Amino acid sequence: MPVNIHIPTIWQAVFVVILVFVPIKVYGATVRGFLRGRFEGENVESQPLPPVNALDNEKNASNLAVPGRRQDNDQPRELRIYKDFYYKLQNLERFPETLPQSRDLLLSLLTEALADALKKPEQGILSVEHYTSENLTKFLQIENDKTTQEWEEYVARRKAGSPTEMFQDREEAKWWLRQMAPVKYVDGAWLGHINKITTPFALRRVTKDAWQVLSEELGDGDPHKNHVYVYRELMEEIGSGLPEADTLDFIHPQHQLNEKCIWKAAVAQLLISLFPHEFLPEILGFNMHFEGLTMETMKAARELEELGLNPYYFVLHISIDNADSGHTAIAMQTVIRYVEHVRQTQGESAAQQAWRRVQTGFVLSKELSSGPECPSQRHRPHNSFPRNIHEAEVIKIFEAKAPVAHKIHCGSRLTIGGRTLVDWLQPDAFAGKRWQMEFLDYLSNMQPWVRRGDSSKSKLIHELSWGGKMFGSFTQSEVDVVKRWIDTLEIPNPQLYWLFVGRSENMSDQVLQKQDIRVDYPVLSPTSMVDLSYELTPLTPSPLLYFHPASITPANPDMSKVLPLWFTNPCLLESFVCVPSKTTTIIASSVVRLLRAQSGFDAEGSGVAGMDEVRRIDSVGLVELGLEMTRRSGLRQPTSLKEVLESWPSEFACKMLQVSMRPMAHPGLLLGLAAAFVGLHDAMTSSKLLSTTSKAVLKQIVRRERDSLKICLDELQDDKIECAEFHRGHGIGRAEIENCLDQNLVMAEDFPSSKMLS
Ligand SMILES: *[C@@H]1O[C@H](CO)[C@@H](O)[C@H](O)[C@H]1NC(C)=O
Ligand SMILES: *[C@@H]1O[C@H](CO)[C@@H](O)[C@H](O)[C@H]1NC(C)=O
Ligand SMILES: *[C@@H]1O[C@H](CO)[C@@H](O)[C@H](O)[C@H]1NC(C)=O
Ligand SMILES: [Fe+2]
Ligand SMILES: [Fe+2]
């Protein structure tokens, strides 16, 4: 039986449990509710989860087995936690309290991925120890060549008559496609929050290129080309019966989406995007891996076709992600530009540090990249398991026990990662390498049964030894093997991420408490609710009122009032496109086109721009035009929105930033405000402060903005409340603009005069 344990030792032990161990392997995370009690051992109390308790019940929460509740025990806790994050991160503005936990979870995922990658630093991207653009190019070239070669080998095998390698039959393929839905429904999410108006202006060249990839994931504003839409169509074709990805229903266990690796990958994508300023290099690295072409995509495309299923989603990704002109190329170019920027502004050692952060993002994507294993494929060797001789020996023992698993008495209530030992050892399931790896990962992190590095304190060994409940189920030499396995388990260093990238650690709570809306993103403190309480006489909304071209030339605009509004207003619709599952609507697609216009992307053609867009050097958007006006007014050039708002403070600008963080709550208001600002852009097309070329560019932007917003307004027609909000937003914006131009902007006669607005 267990030795006497002194009270302080217990507390120490509990602390270590909380801090370091895991099914989720939450290495570096600070102590938080969601990490507590996640050990399924019989004598560990399950504690309520703060993020879970905060699940909103406005939807039908009553039939959701809420994670953390007893009746939901058939879902492993880790899976429940990922599902919970999946839902909340797609509805973030309703769950602002998720932010610190999200940052912690992101850090722990980065740490976990790094720890694994560092076991073989001579392989993969970590092998490029010293960054140069040549080294990076060469590395990616070699990776690409490897994939090509693997593909040729596969094709040769298949030609020689060998069977499909991913799916045995249609049913299995459908199962796989359906299990992939959580991750495919967030396609593009890792870039969802990039290229914000709060991005320092000098970095916009970099973030714009990354945003171009996002834009293509979103079909460049054509909903039918939107990748999530394409996958949704596929799900309909196979009769998946899945609801929309951002609903509470989607994470319900009834849908049988139980592949942990998929949920984890999906959540990692949502998480890494969340802090686009702090984790920019990690995002760019993640993007560079993610956009690389994988065997999985190519095999799936081919085998789906063979099985008579629609391969379009995968075919699309083979062509769009190509290494020459596609996403792979853009992603690499973005990293090169970023590291060069750091080198030029902060020097060589900062550039190398940036490179390590890029590597970290890259390994996170790589770690999470493969989909679930189909049942028929489980017998295949796994190239990274077993990871060492100790694992191989332990697995051999459990394999031998599998047929008699029910005879191992280990406390019937004991579950490992949500399954009983008997379940784990089902002979056909236990034949799977992925399954075995998961089993060992859960077991090795299961306090107090296994204490990494110390078999003498591990309850599993006590139970297997003389006097223990499981004595006799293992021979002495088998117990020795298990001991050696436990003794060689490493205790991960929770500081690993910070040490590897050479940053000083910042606690999430502190980082998020010190946020400044002019600098940070996202800022969702509960108190930041916005008071834009202008009242307007209700009017039938009409495009004529909103989109009437301005017929005035602002003779003497007050630039100290114009500039803060000019630089801030592009924030208004930015957040409409940050969650891929919400981008397949007509409104979101129109907003994609509007944002493209505002940021200086070329007008959408019928094809995919890819590297063409990245190579364009004349890309001028609202920010660049704002800088030109500042320059020609003889004013100091701001380098960021923060500087703009320090030089020319504007309470209204800060309010716009605040509302812009809540597109779900205020769609009509934001669109209306955006429509009003088209009026400002339009007025400036005749400003003396812009060159002739720039005026022409601005005219094009205005035309594209109007086209997009008209479509949005059309879409709102049936929603009286949002229509009224559009109207209100337009009125508020217009009053503010007229105030700084000191003239009436829109001349339509039946429009309420500015007196009514104030
Ligand atoms: C909630 O779910 C229950 C049980 O499935 C159902 O009877 C009820 O109608 C649902 N309520 C709403 C508001 O959807
Ligand atoms: C990368 O480039 C540097 C300098 O050109 C070189 O010293 C280094 O060994 C190269 N290779 C790797 C893998 O870092
Ligand atoms: C993190 O901590 C460092 C050093 O304590 C500090 O200089 C930096 O501003 C902090 N960063 C954030 C985002 O709070
Ligand atoms: Fe995609
Ligand atoms: Fe892509």
mmCIF file with all atom_site columns, N, CA and C in Angstrom, residues 507-544:
data_model
loop_
_atom_site.group_PDB
_atom_site.id
_atom_site.type_symbol
_atom_site.label_atom_id
_atom_site.label_alt_id
_atom_site.label_comp_id
_atom_site.label_asym_id
_atom_site.label_entity_id
_atom_site.label_seq_id
_atom_site.pdbx_PDB_ins_code
_atom_site.Cartn_x
_atom_site.Cartn_y
_atom_site.Cartn_z
_atom_site.occupancy
_atom_site.B_iso_or_equiv
_atom_site.pdbx_formal_charge
_atom_site.auth_seq_id
_atom_site.auth_comp_id
_atom_site.auth_asym_id
_atom_site.auth_atom_id
_atom_site.pdbx_PDB_model_num
ATOM 1   N N  . MET A 1 507 ? 2.544   37.099 -17.298 1.00 0.00 ? 507 MET A N  1
ATOM 2   C CA . MET A 1 507 ? 1.340   36.373 -16.903 1.00 0.00 ? 507 MET A CA 1
ATOM 3   C C  . MET A 1 507 ? 0.131   36.902 -17.674 1.00 0.00 ? 507 MET A C  1
ATOM 4   N N  . SER A 1 508 ? -0.730  35.985 -18.073 1.00 0.00 ? 508 SER A N  1
ATOM 5   C CA . SER A 1 508 ? -1.861  36.385 -18.904 1.00 0.00 ? 508 SER A CA 1
ATOM 6   C C  . SER A 1 508 ? -2.740  37.442 -18.239 1.00 0.00 ? 508 SER A C  1
ATOM 7   N N  . ASP A 1 509 ? -2.993  37.258 -16.958 1.00 0.00 ? 509 ASP A N  1
ATOM 8   C CA . ASP A 1 509 ? -3.868  38.212 -16.284 1.00 0.00 ? 509 ASP A CA 1
ATOM 9   C C  . ASP A 1 509 ? -3.308  39.628 -16.367 1.00 0.00 ? 509 ASP A C  1
ATOM 10  N N  . GLN A 1 510 ? -1.988  39.705 -16.138 1.00 0.00 ? 510 GLN A N  1
ATOM 11  C CA . GLN A 1 510 ? -1.368  41.031 -16.156 1.00 0.00 ? 510 GLN A CA 1
ATOM 12  C C  . GLN A 1 510 ? -1.380  41.616 -17.560 1.00 0.00 ? 510 GLN A C  1
ATOM 13  N N  . VAL A 1 511 ? -1.010  40.782 -18.524 1.00 0.00 ? 511 VAL A N  1
ATOM 14  C CA . VAL A 1 511 ? -0.976  41.270 -19.897 1.00 0.00 ? 511 VAL A CA 1
ATOM 15  C C  . VAL A 1 511 ? -2.348  41.800 -20.301 1.00 0.00 ? 511 VAL A C  1
ATOM 16  N N  . LEU A 1 512 ? -3.379  41.038 -19.938 1.00 0.00 ? 512 LEU A N  1
ATOM 17  C CA . LEU A 1 512 ? -4.708  41.393 -20.418 1.00 0.00 ? 512 LEU A CA 1
ATOM 18  C C  . LEU A 1 512 ? -5.343  42.518 -19.605 1.00 0.00 ? 512 LEU A C  1
ATOM 19  N N  . GLN A 1 513 ? -4.814  42.723 -18.402 1.00 0.00 ? 513 GLN A N  1
ATOM 20  C CA . GLN A 1 513 ? -5.356  43.831 -17.611 1.00 0.00 ? 513 GLN A CA 1
ATOM 21  C C  . GLN A 1 513 ? -4.853  45.174 -18.110 1.00 0.00 ? 513 GLN A C  1
ATOM 22  N N  . LYS A 1 514 ? -3.638  45.142 -18.681 1.00 0.00 ? 514 LYS A N  1
ATOM 23  C CA . LYS A 1 514 ? -2.999  46.408 -19.056 1.00 0.00 ? 514 LYS A CA 1
ATOM 24  C C  . LYS A 1 514 ? -3.345  46.840 -20.471 1.00 0.00 ? 514 LYS A C  1
ATOM 25  N N  . GLN A 1 515 ? -4.404  46.283 -21.029 1.00 0.00 ? 515 GLN A N  1
ATOM 26  C CA . GLN A 1 515 ? -4.662  46.551 -22.435 1.00 0.00 ? 515 GLN A CA 1
ATOM 27  C C  . GLN A 1 515 ? -5.094  47.984 -22.716 1.00 0.00 ? 515 GLN A C  1
ATOM 28  N N  . ASP A 1 516 ? -4.715  48.438 -23.886 1.00 0.00 ? 516 ASP A N  1
ATOM 29  C CA . ASP A 1 516 ? -5.045  49.779 -24.347 1.00 0.00 ? 516 ASP A CA 1
ATOM 30  C C  . ASP A 1 516 ? -5.733  49.605 -25.698 1.00 0.00 ? 516 ASP A C  1
ATOM 31  N N  . ILE A 1 517 ? -6.953  50.076 -25.799 1.00 0.00 ? 517 ILE A N  1
ATOM 32  C CA . ILE A 1 517 ? -7.723  49.815 -27.024 1.00 0.00 ? 517 ILE A CA 1
ATOM 33  C C  . ILE A 1 517 ? -7.079  50.406 -28.269 1.00 0.00 ? 517 ILE A C  1
ATOM 34  N N  . ARG A 1 518 ? -6.217  51.400 -28.089 1.00 0.00 ? 518 ARG A N  1
ATOM 35  C CA . ARG A 1 518 ? -5.563  52.012 -29.247 1.00 0.00 ? 518 ARG A CA 1
ATOM 36  C C  . ARG A 1 518 ? -4.392  51.169 -29.757 1.00 0.00 ? 518 ARG A C  1
ATOM 37  N N  . VAL A 1 519 ? -3.987  50.172 -28.938 1.00 0.00 ? 519 VAL A N  1
ATOM 38  C CA . VAL A 1 519 ? -2.790  49.402 -29.251 1.00 0.00 ? 519 VAL A CA 1
ATOM 39  C C  . VAL A 1 519 ? -3.101  47.919 -29.369 1.00 0.00 ? 519 VAL A C  1
ATOM 40  N N  . ASP A 1 520 ? -3.881  47.414 -28.442 1.00 0.00 ? 520 ASP A N  1
ATOM 41  C CA . ASP A 1 520 ? -4.048  45.970 -28.314 1.00 0.00 ? 520 ASP A CA 1
ATOM 42  C C  . ASP A 1 520 ? -5.261  45.466 -29.075 1.00 0.00 ? 520 ASP A C  1
ATOM 43  N N  . TYR A 1 521 ? -5.273  44.162 -29.221 1.00 0.00 ? 521 TYR A N  1
ATOM 44  C CA . TYR A 1 521 ? -6.396  43.516 -29.890 1.00 0.00 ? 521 TYR A CA 1
ATOM 45  C C  . TYR A 1 521 ? -6.393  42.063 -29.494 1.00 0.00 ? 521 TYR A C  1
ATOM 46  N N  . PRO A 1 522 ? -7.523  41.436 -29.197 1.00 0.00 ? 522 PRO A N  1
ATOM 47  C CA . PRO A 1 522 ? -8.803  42.102 -28.977 1.00 0.00 ? 522 PRO A CA 1
ATOM 48  C C  . PRO A 1 522 ? -8.896  42.647 -27.562 1.00 0.00 ? 522 PRO A C  1
ATOM 49  N N  . VAL A 1 523 ? -9.686  43.692 -27.387 1.00 0.00 ? 523 VAL A N  1
ATOM 50  C CA . VAL A 1 523 ? -9.925  44.248 -26.060 1.00 0.00 ? 523 VAL A CA 1
ATOM 51  C C  . VAL A 1 523 ? -11.412 44.091 -25.780 1.00 0.00 ? 523 VAL A C  1
ATOM 52  N N  . LEU A 1 524 ? -11.705 43.215 -24.848 1.00 0.00 ? 524 LEU A N  1
ATOM 53  C CA . LEU A 1 524 ? -13.114 42.883 -24.612 1.00 0.00 ? 524 LEU A CA 1
ATOM 54  C C  . LEU A 1 524 ? -13.465 42.955 -23.142 1.00 0.00 ? 524 LEU A C  1
ATOM 55  N N  . SER A 1 525 ? -12.853 43.893 -22.444 1.00 0.00 ? 525 SER A N  1
ATOM 56  C CA . SER A 1 525 ? -13.179 43.958 -21.023 1.00 0.00 ? 525 SER A CA 1
ATOM 57  C C  . SER A 1 525 ? -14.677 44.227 -20.900 1.00 0.00 ? 525 SER A C  1
ATOM 58  N N  . PRO A 1 526 ? -15.301 43.597 -19.881 1.00 0.00 ? 526 PRO A N  1
ATOM 59  C CA . PRO A 1 526 ? -16.755 43.697 -19.768 1.00 0.00 ? 526 PRO A CA 1
ATOM 60  C C  . PRO A 1 526 ? -17.229 45.143 -19.666 1.00 0.00 ? 526 PRO A C  1
ATOM 61  N N  . THR A 1 527 ? -16.355 46.015 -19.187 1.00 0.00 ? 527 THR A N  1
ATOM 62  C CA . THR A 1 527 ? -16.770 47.397 -19.004 1.00 0.00 ? 527 THR A CA 1
ATOM 63  C C  . THR A 1 527 ? -16.682 48.210 -20.291 1.00 0.00 ? 527 THR A C  1
ATOM 64  N N  . SER A 1 528 ? -16.138 47.607 -21.335 1.00 0.00 ? 528 SER A N  1
ATOM 65  C CA . SER A 1 528 ? -15.944 48.400 -22.539 1.00 0.00 ? 528 SER A CA 1
ATOM 66  C C  . SER A 1 528 ? -17.212 48.482 -23.387 1.00 0.00 ? 528 SER A C  1
ATOM 67  N N  . MET A 1 529 ? -18.357 48.294 -22.762 1.00 0.00 ? 529 MET A N  1
ATOM 68  C CA . MET A 1 529 ? -19.583 48.412 -23.537 1.00 0.00 ? 529 MET A CA 1
ATOM 69  C C  . MET A 1 529 ? -19.745 49.846 -24.003 1.00 0.00 ? 529 MET A C  1
ATOM 70  N N  . VAL A 1 530 ? -20.298 49.933 -25.153 1.00 0.00 ? 530 VAL A N  1
ATOM 71  C CA . VAL A 1 530 ? -20.204 51.211 -25.809 1.00 0.00 ? 530 VAL A CA 1
ATOM 72  C C  . VAL A 1 530 ? -21.486 52.010 -25.686 1.00 0.00 ? 530 VAL A C  1
ATOM 73  N N  . ASP A 1 531 ? -21.292 53.260 -25.467 1.00 0.00 ? 531 ASP A N  1
ATOM 74  C CA . ASP A 1 531 ? -22.443 54.131 -25.367 1.00 0.00 ? 531 ASP A CA 1
ATOM 75  C C  . ASP A 1 531 ? -22.452 55.062 -26.573 1.00 0.00 ? 531 ASP A C  1
ATOM 76  N N  . LEU A 1 532 ? -23.195 54.645 -27.577 1.00 0.00 ? 532 LEU A N  1
ATOM 77  C CA . LEU A 1 532 ? -23.347 55.519 -28.756 1.00 0.00 ? 532 LEU A CA 1
ATOM 78  C C  . LEU A 1 532 ? -24.827 55.846 -28.836 1.00 0.00 ? 532 LEU A C  1
ATOM 79  N N  . SER A 1 533 ? -25.235 56.713 -27.916 1.00 0.00 ? 533 SER A N  1
ATOM 80  C CA . SER A 1 533 ? -26.671 56.823 -27.717 1.00 0.00 ? 533 SER A CA 1
ATOM 81  C C  . SER A 1 533 ? -27.302 58.021 -28.420 1.00 0.00 ? 533 SER A C  1
ATOM 82  N N  . TYR A 1 534 ? -27.051 58.137 -29.682 1.00 0.00 ? 534 TYR A N  1
ATOM 83  C CA . TYR A 1 534 ? -27.757 59.167 -30.434 1.00 0.00 ? 534 TYR A CA 1
ATOM 84  C C  . TYR A 1 534 ? -29.123 58.612 -30.822 1.00 0.00 ? 534 TYR A C  1
ATOM 85  N N  . GLU A 1 535 ? -30.109 59.452 -30.820 1.00 0.00 ? 535 GLU A N  1
ATOM 86  C CA . GLU A 1 535 ? -31.420 58.993 -31.257 1.00 0.00 ? 535 GLU A CA 1
ATOM 87  C C  . GLU A 1 535 ? -31.759 59.640 -32.585 1.00 0.00 ? 535 GLU A C  1
ATOM 88  N N  . LEU A 1 536 ? -32.431 58.887 -33.425 1.00 0.00 ? 536 LEU A N  1
ATOM 89  C CA . LEU A 1 536 ? -32.818 59.425 -34.726 1.00 0.00 ? 536 LEU A CA 1
ATOM 90  C C  . LEU A 1 536 ? -34.286 59.145 -34.962 1.00 0.00 ? 536 LEU A C  1
ATOM 91  N N  . THR A 1 537 ? -34.890 60.016 -35.707 1.00 0.00 ? 537 THR A N  1
ATOM 92  C CA . THR A 1 537 ? -36.251 59.725 -36.128 1.00 0.00 ? 537 THR A CA 1
ATOM 93  C C  . THR A 1 537 ? -36.208 58.518 -37.052 1.00 0.00 ? 537 THR A C  1
ATOM 94  N N  . PRO A 1 538 ? -37.070 57.534 -36.823 1.00 0.00 ? 538 PRO A N  1
ATOM 95  C CA . PRO A 1 538 ? -37.022 56.382 -37.708 1.00 0.00 ? 538 PRO A CA 1
ATOM 96  C C  . PRO A 1 538 ? -37.373 56.801 -39.138 1.00 0.00 ? 538 PRO A C  1
ATOM 97  N N  . LEU A 1 539 ? -36.668 56.283 -40.061 1.00 0.00 ? 539 LEU A N  1
ATOM 98  C CA . LEU A 1 539 ? -36.885 56.580 -41.472 1.00 0.00 ? 539 LEU A CA 1
ATOM 99  C C  . LEU A 1 539 ? -36.788 55.282 -42.228 1.00 0.00 ? 539 LEU A C  1
ATOM 100 N N  . THR A 1 540 ? -37.474 55.193 -43.349 1.00 0.00 ? 540 THR A N  1
ATOM 101 C CA . THR A 1 540 ? -37.280 53.996 -44.157 1.00 0.00 ? 540 THR A CA 1
ATOM 102 C C  . THR A 1 540 ? -35.873 54.060 -44.728 1.00 0.00 ? 540 THR A C  1
ATOM 103 N N  . PRO A 1 541 ? -35.062 53.064 -44.430 1.00 0.00 ? 541 PRO A N  1
ATOM 104 C CA . PRO A 1 541 ? -33.692 53.110 -44.950 1.00 0.00 ? 541 PRO A CA 1
ATOM 105 C C  . PRO A 1 541 ? -33.728 53.035 -46.466 1.00 0.00 ? 541 PRO A C  1
ATOM 106 N N  . SER A 1 542 ? -32.887 53.773 -47.085 1.00 0.00 ? 542 SER A N  1
ATOM 107 C CA . SER A 1 542 ? -32.851 53.760 -48.541 1.00 0.00 ? 542 SER A CA 1
ATOM 108 C C  . SER A 1 542 ? -31.422 53.971 -49.009 1.00 0.00 ? 542 SER A C  1
ATOM 109 N N  . PRO A 1 543 ? -30.974 53.148 -49.949 1.00 0.00 ? 543 PRO A N  1
ATOM 110 C CA . PRO A 1 543 ? -29.614 53.285 -50.448 1.00 0.00 ? 543 PRO A CA 1
ATOM 111 C C  . PRO A 1 543 ? -29.351 54.698 -50.948 1.00 0.00 ? 543 PRO A C  1
ATOM 112 N N  . LEU A 1 544 ? -30.420 55.354 -51.452 1.00 0.00 ? 544 LEU A N  1
ATOM 113 C CA . LEU A 1 544 ? -30.248 56.721 -51.941 1.00 0.00 ? 544 LEU A CA 1
ATOM 114 C C  . LEU A 1 544 ? -29.703 57.646 -50.862 1.00 0.00 ? 544 LEU A C  1
#
